[in-house]
Short mmCIF file of C-alpha atoms in Angstrom, two decimals:
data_model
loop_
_atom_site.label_atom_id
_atom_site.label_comp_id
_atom_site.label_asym_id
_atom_site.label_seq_id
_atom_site.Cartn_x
_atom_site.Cartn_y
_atom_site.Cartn_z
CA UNK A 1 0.00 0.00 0.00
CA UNK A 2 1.24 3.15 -1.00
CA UNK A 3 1.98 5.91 1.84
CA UNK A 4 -0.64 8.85 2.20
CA UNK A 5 -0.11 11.88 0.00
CA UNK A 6 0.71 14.87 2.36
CA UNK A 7 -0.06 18.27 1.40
CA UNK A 8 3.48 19.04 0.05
CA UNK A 9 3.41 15.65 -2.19
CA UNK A 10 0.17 16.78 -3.41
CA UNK A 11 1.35 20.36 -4.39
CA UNK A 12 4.27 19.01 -5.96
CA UNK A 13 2.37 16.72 -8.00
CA UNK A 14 -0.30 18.76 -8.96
CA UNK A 15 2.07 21.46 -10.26
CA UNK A 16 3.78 18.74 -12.96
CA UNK A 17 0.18 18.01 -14.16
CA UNK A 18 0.07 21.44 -14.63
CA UNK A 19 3.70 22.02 -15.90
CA UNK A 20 3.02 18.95 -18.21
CA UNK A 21 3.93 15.27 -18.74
CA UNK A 22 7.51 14.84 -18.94
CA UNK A 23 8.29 18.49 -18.97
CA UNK A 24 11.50 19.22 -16.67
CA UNK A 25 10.98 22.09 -14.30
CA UNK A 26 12.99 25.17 -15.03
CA UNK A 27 14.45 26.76 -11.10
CA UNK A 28 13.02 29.68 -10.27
CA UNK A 29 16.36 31.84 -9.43
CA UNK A 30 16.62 35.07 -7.55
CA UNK A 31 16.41 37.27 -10.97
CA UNK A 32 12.63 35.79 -11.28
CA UNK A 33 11.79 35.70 -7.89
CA UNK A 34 12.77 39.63 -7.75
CA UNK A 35 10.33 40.83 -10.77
CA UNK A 36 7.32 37.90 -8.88
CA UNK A 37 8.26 39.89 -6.07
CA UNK A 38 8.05 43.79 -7.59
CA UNK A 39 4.38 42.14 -9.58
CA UNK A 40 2.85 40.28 -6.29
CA UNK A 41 -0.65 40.56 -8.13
CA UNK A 42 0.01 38.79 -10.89
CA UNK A 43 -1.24 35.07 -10.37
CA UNK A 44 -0.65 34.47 -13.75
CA UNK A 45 3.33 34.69 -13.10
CA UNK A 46 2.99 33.17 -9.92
CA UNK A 47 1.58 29.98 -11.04
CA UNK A 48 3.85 29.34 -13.68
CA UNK A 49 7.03 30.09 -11.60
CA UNK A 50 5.63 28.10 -9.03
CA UNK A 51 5.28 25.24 -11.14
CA UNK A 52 8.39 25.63 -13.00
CA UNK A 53 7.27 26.10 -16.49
CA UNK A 54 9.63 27.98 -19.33
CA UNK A 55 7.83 31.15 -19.65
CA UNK A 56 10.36 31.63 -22.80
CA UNK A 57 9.38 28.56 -24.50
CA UNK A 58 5.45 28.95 -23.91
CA UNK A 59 5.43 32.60 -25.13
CA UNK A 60 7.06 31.11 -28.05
CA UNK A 61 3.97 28.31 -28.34
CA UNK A 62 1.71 31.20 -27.72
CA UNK A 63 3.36 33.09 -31.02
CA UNK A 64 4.74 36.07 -28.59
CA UNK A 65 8.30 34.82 -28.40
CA UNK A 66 10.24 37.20 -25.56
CA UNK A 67 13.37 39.30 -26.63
CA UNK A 68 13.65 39.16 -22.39
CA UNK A 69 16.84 37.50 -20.95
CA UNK A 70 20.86 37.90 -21.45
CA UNK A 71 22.81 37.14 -24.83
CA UNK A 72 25.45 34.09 -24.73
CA UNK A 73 28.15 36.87 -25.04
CA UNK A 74 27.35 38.18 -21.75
CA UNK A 75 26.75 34.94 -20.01
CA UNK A 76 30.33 33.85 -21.34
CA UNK A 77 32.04 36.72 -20.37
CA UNK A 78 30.55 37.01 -17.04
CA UNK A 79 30.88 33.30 -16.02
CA UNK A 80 35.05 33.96 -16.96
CA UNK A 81 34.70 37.04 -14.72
CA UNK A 82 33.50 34.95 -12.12
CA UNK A 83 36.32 32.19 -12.66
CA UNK A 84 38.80 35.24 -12.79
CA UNK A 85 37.50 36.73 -8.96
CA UNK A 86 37.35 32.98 -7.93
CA UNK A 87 40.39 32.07 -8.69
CA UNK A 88 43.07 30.42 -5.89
CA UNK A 89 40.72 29.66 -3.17
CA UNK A 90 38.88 33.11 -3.61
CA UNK A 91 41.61 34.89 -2.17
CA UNK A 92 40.86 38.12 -4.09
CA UNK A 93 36.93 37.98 -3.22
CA UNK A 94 38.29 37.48 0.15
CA UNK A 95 40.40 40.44 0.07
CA UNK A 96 37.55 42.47 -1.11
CA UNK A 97 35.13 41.51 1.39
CA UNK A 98 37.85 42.20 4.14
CA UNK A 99 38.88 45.62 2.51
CA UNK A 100 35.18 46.69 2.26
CA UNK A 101 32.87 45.57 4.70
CA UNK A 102 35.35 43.98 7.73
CA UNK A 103 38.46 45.83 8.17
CA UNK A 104 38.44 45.04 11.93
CA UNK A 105 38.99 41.64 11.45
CA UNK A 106 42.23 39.88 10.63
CA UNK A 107 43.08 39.28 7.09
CA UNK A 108 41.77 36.53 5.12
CA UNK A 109 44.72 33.59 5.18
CA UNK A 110 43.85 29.66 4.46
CA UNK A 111 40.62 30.38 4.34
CA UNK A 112 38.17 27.41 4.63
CA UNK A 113 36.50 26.54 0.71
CA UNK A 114 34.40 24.07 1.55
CA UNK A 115 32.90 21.14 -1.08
CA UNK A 116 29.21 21.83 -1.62
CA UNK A 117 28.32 18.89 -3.87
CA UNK A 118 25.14 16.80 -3.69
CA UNK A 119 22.50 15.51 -5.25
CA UNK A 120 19.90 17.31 -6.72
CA UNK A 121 18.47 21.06 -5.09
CA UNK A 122 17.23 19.48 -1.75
CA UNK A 123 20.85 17.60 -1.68
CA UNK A 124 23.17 21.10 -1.70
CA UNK A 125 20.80 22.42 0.28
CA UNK A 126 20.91 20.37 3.19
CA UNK A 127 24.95 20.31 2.01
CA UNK A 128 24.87 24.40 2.52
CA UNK A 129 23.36 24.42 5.63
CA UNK A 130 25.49 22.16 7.57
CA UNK A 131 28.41 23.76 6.12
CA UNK A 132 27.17 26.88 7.45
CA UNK A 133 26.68 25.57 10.83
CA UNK A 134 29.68 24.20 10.95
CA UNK A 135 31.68 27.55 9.81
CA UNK A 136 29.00 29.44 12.08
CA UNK A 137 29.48 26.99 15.33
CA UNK A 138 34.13 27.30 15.16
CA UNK A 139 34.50 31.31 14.50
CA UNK A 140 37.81 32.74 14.25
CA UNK A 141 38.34 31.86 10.93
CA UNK A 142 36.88 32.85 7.02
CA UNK A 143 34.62 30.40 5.09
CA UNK A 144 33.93 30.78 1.16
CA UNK A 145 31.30 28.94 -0.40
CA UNK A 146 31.03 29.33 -3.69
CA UNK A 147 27.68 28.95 -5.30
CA UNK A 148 25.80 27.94 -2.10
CA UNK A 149 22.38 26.63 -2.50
CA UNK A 150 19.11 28.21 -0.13
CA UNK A 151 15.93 27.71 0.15
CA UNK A 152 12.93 30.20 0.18
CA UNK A 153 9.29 29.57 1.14
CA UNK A 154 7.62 31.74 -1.76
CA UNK A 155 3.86 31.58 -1.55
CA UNK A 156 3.50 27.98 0.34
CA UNK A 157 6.56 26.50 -2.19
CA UNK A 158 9.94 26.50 -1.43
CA UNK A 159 12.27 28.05 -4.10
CA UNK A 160 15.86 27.04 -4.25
CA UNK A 161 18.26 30.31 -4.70
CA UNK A 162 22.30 29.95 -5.94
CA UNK A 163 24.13 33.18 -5.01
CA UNK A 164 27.26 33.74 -6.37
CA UNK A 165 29.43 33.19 -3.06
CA UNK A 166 28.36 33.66 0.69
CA UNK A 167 31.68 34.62 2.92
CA UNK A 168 31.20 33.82 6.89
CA UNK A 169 33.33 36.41 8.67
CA UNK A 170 35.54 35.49 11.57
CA UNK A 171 32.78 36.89 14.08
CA UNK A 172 30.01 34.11 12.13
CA UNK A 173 28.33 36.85 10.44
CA UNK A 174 27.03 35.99 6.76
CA UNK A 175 27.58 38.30 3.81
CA UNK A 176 25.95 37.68 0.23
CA UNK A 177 28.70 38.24 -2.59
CA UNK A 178 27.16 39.18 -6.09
CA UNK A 179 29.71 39.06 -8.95
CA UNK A 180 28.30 40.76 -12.46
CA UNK A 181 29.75 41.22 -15.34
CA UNK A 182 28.55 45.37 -15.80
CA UNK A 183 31.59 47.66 -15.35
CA UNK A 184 32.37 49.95 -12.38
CA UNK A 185 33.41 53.42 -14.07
CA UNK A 186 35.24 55.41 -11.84
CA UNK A 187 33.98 53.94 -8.80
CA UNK A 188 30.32 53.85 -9.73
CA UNK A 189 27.79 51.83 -12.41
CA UNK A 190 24.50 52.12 -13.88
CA UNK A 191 22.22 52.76 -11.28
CA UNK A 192 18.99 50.61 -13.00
CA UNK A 193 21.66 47.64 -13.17
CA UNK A 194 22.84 48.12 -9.41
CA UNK A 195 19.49 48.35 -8.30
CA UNK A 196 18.30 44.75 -10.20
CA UNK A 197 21.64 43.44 -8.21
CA UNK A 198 20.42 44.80 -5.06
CA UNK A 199 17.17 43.57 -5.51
CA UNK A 200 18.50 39.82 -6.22
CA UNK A 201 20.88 40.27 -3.44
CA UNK A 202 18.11 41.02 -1.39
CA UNK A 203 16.26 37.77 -1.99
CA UNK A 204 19.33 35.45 -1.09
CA UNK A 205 19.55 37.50 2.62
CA UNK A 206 15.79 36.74 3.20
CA UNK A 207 16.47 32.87 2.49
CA UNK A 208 20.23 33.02 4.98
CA UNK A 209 17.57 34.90 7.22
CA UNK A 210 15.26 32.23 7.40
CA UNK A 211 18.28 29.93 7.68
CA UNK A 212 19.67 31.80 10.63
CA UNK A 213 16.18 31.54 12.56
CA UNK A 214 16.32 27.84 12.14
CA UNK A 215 20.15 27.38 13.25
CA UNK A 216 19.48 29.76 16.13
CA UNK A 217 16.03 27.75 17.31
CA UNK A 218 18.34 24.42 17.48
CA UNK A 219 19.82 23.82 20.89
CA UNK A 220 23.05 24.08 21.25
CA UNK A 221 24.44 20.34 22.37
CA UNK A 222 22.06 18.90 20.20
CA UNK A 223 19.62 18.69 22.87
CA UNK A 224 16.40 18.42 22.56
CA UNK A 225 14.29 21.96 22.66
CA UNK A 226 11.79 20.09 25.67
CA UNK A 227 14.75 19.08 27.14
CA UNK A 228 15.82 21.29 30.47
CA UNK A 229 17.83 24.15 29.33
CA UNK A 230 21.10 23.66 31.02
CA UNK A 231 24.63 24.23 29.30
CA UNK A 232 24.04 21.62 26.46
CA UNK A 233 20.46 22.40 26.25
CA UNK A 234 20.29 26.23 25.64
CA UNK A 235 19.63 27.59 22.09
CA UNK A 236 22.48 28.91 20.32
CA UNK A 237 22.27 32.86 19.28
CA UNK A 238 20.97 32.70 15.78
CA UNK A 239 23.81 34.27 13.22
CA UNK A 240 23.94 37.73 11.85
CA UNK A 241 23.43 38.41 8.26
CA UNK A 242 24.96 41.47 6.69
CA UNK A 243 22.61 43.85 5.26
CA UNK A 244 25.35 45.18 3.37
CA UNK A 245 26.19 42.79 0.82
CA UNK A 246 29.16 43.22 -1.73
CA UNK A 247 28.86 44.00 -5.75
CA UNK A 248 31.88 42.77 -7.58
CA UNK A 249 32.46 43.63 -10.61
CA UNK A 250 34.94 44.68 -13.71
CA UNK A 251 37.20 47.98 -12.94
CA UNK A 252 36.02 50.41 -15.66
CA UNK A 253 36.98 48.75 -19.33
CA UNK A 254 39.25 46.27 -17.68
CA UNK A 255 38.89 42.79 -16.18
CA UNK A 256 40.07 43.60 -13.02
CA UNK A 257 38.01 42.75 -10.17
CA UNK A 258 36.60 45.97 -8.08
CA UNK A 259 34.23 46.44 -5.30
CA UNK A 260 31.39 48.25 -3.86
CA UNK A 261 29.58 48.16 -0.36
CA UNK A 262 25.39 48.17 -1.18
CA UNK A 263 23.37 48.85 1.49
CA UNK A 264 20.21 46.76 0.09
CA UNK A 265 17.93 47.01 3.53
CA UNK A 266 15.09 49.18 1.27
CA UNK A 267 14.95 46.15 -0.79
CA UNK A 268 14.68 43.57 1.36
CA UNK A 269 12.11 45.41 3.17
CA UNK A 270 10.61 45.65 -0.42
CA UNK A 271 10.76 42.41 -1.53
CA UNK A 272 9.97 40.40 2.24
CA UNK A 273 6.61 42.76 2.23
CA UNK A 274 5.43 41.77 -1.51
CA UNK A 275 6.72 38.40 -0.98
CA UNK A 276 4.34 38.17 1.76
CA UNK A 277 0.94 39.36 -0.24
CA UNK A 278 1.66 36.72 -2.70
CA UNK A 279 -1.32 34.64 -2.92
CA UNK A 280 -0.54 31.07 -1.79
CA UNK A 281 0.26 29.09 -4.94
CA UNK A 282 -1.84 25.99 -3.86
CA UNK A 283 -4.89 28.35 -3.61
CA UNK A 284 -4.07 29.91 -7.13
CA UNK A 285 -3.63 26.09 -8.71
CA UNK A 286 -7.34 24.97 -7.02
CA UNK A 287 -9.19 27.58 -8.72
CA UNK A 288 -7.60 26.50 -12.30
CA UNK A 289 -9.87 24.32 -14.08
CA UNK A 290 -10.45 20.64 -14.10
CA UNK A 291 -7.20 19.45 -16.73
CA UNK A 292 -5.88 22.94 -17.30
CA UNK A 293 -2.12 22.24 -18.68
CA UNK A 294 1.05 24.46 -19.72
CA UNK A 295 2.75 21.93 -21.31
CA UNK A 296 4.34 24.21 -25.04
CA UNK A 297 3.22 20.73 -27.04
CA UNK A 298 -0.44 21.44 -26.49
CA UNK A 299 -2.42 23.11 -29.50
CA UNK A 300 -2.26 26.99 -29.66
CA UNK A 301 -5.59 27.48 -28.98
CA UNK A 302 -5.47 24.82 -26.19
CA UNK A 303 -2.16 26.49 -24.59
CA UNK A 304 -4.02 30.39 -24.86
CA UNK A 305 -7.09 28.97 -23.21
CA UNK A 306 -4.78 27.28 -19.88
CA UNK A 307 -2.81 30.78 -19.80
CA UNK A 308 -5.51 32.61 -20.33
CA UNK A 309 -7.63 31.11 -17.26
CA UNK A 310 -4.94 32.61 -14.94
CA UNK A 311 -5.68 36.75 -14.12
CA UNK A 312 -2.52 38.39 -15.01
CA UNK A 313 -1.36 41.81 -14.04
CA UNK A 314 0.37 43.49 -17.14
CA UNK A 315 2.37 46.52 -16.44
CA UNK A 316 5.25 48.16 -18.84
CA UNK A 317 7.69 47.29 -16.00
CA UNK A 318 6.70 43.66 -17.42
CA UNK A 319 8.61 43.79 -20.88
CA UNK A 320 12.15 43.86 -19.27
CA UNK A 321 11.66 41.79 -16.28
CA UNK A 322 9.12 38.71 -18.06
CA UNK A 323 8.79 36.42 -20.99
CA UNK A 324 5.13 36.69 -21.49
CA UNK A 325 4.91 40.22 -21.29
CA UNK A 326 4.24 40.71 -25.13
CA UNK A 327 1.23 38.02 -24.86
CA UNK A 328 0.01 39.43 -21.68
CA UNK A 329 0.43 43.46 -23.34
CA UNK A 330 -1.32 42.25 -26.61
CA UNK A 331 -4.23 40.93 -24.31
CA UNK A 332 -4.32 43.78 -21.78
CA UNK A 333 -4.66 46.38 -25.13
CA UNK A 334 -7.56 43.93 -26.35
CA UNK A 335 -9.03 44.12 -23.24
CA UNK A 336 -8.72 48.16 -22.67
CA UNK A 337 -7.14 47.85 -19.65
CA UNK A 338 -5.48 51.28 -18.01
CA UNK A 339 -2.45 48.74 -16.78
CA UNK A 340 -1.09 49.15 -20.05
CA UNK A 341 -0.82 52.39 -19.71
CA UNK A 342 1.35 51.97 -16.47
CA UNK A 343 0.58 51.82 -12.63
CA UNK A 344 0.93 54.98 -12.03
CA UNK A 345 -1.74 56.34 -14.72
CA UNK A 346 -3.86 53.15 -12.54
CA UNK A 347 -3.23 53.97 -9.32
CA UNK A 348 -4.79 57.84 -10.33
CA UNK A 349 -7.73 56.42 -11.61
CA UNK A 350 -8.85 54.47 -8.75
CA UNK A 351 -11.91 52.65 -9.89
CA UNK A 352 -12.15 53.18 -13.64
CA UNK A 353 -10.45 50.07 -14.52
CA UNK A 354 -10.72 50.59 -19.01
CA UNK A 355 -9.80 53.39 -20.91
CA UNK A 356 -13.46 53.07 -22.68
CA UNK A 357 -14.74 53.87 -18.90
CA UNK A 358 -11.78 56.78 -18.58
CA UNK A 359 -13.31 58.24 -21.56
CA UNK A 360 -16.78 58.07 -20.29
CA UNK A 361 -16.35 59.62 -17.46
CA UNK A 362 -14.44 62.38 -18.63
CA UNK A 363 -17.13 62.93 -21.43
CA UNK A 364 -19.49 62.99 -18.34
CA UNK A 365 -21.42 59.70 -19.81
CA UNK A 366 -20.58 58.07 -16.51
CA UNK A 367 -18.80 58.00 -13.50
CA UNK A 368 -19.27 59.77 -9.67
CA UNK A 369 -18.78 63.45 -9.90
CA UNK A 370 -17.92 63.02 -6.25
CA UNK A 371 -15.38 60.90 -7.38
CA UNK A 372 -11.82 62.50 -7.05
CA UNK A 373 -10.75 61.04 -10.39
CA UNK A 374 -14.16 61.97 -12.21
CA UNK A 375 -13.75 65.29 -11.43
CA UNK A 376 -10.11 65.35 -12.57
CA UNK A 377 -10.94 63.62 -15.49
CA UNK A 378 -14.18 65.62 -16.46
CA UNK A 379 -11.61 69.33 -15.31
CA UNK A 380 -9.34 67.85 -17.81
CA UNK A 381 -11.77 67.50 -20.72
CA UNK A 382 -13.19 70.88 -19.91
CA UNK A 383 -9.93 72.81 -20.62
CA UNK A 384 -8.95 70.17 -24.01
CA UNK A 385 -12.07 71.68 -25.29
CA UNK A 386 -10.74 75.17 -24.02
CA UNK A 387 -7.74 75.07 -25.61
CA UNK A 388 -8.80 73.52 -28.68
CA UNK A 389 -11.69 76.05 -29.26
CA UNK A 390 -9.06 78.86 -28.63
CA UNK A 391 -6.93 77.39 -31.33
CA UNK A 392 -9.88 77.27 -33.73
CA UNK A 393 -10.68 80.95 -33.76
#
């Protein structure tokens, strides 16, 4: 007799029917869970994330294929960046996280690199957090570990995060290392790439947070919690992590690694709060249909029926952060919607939720006058006309 199904197993297995027979799961990664983050409305993304379909390959099924993600050039050159601030047991990215963020402590020599290898997401990530323990539980000394692997809890599923490097300091503090592949010109990049660094940064500290709060709940002795607190029993002080993570990246036109401090507490703040109104996935996948499917192999009309039975939130901060955001702008402009027009313009208009109702109101057809955005709307019209009959004489 097979065991029961628990309420995990049967998430997990409902999201492959819904990902599709035989179709391999593509990880979400802190770049997507960022822009889910910055869109919490949209269930549409959500879903799909959640169950680990390529939104790339089903807006190409859906005829909207996405010009969204990085060319091969830049994923080659950054990934020998990376090899290049790696290099010799990380004793440069060592030397940069001393120089910037830890001065007080000694200097980085024989560092522990410690072998993160498993099997499979679950595997490294039980891997990382006994290594982290372990560094944690003996300070005194540095710990590298390159391409660590976390876990987040992201709307009732957990999503498994690689940063570039986490460095334990010699006081068992964590710090989050992000190495990209943008230049630093005279001590300072593009702001709009910075920021999409903080934000990712910001996800991996809320999944060491949550990794903290579980090291620091454990007893130290390996006691049991019931058990009577004495020395072996009491809980161990649950580790810092740095809310000033470090951005590595090339010194202006060179490949020389350089270094900058980011202060990315706004954006954790940011992205723990949207994380949080994310609707749980579960309840998102048991108001889908009976046999709704995302699997690309599906007939077109078949495919834009399943997506389409998912409310999406367009917005033009969509096109550079997802792969359906030409199918989902097509529909939105079918549809009238003032999203398309951008959140602010939507926020403004409170309840008038098409421009065919914008227009209404403003030509006084319908609409509250009591309502603030009515009467903006309708003040608006009044001086177009104005002007226009001004022009006209």
């Amino acid at each position: 007799m097979p065991p029961p199904r628990t309420r995990g197993t049967a998430l997990r297995h409902r999201l492959a029917e819904l990902r599709g027979p035989d179709v391999p799961a593509k990880a979400l990664d802190a770049r997507a869970l960022a822009a889910l983050a910055a869109n919490p409305g949209c269930a549409r993304r959500a879903i799909l994330d959640g169950a680990g379909v390529d939104k790339a390959v089903l807006a190409s099924s859906l005829g909207s294929p996405s010009a969204f993600g990085q060319s091969q050039f830049a994923l080659t050159r950054g990934n020998a960046f990376e090899a290049k601030v790696k290099a010799d047991g990380g004793a440069e990215l060592l030397r940069l996280v001393h120089d910037k963020l830890d001065r007080s402590a000694e200097p980085p020599v024989d560092a522990r690199v410690p072998d993160l290898t498993a099997t499979g997401p679950r595997g490294r990530t039980a891997r990382t957090e006994l290594e982290l323990r372990e560094a944690t539980a003996h300070p005194g000394a540095w710990t590298l570990l390159d391409h660590p692997m976390l876990a987040l809890d992201v709307a009732g599923s957990p999503a498994f995060l690689e940063p570039d490097a986490v460095v334990v300091h010699p006081d068992g503090s964590w710090t989050v290392v992000e190495i990209k592949s943008f230049p630093l010109l005279d001590g300072s990049a593009d702001p709009a790439k910075v920021g999409a660094a903080a934000r990712q940064a910001a996800v991996y500290v809320l999944a060491l947070e949550e990794l903290a709060a579980r090291l620091g709940a454990e007893p130290e002795g390996g006691a049991e919690p019931e058990e009577d607190a004495g020395a072996e029993g009491a809980a161990v002080p649950a580790p810092r992590v740095r809310h000033r993570v470090l951005l590595v990246c090339p010194r202006d036109f060179s490949n020389q690694p350089a270094a900058s401090a980011v202060d990315i507490r706004k954006q954790r703040a940011v992205t723990a709060r949207q994380l949080a109104r994310l609707t749980r996935i579960e309840d998102i996948a048991d108001a889908l249909p009976e046999g709704t499917c995302f699997s690309p192999e599906l007939p077109a009309e078949e495919l834009t029926a399943a997506v389409e039975s998912v409310p999406a939130t367009y917005a033009p901060e969509c096109l550079s952060a997802c792969e359906l955001a030409f199918h989902c702008r097509t529909r939105s402009r079918q549809e009238g919607a003032v999203t398309s027009l951008g959140r602010p313009v939507r926020a403004e208009l409170g309840g008038l939720t098409t421009v065919e109702d914008v227009l209404a109101a403003a030509r006084g057809e319908a609409g509250d006058p009591g309502d603030p955005a009515v009467a903006a709307l309708r003040r608006a019209a009044a001086l177009r006309a104005e002007a226009l009959e001004a022009a006209c004489r």
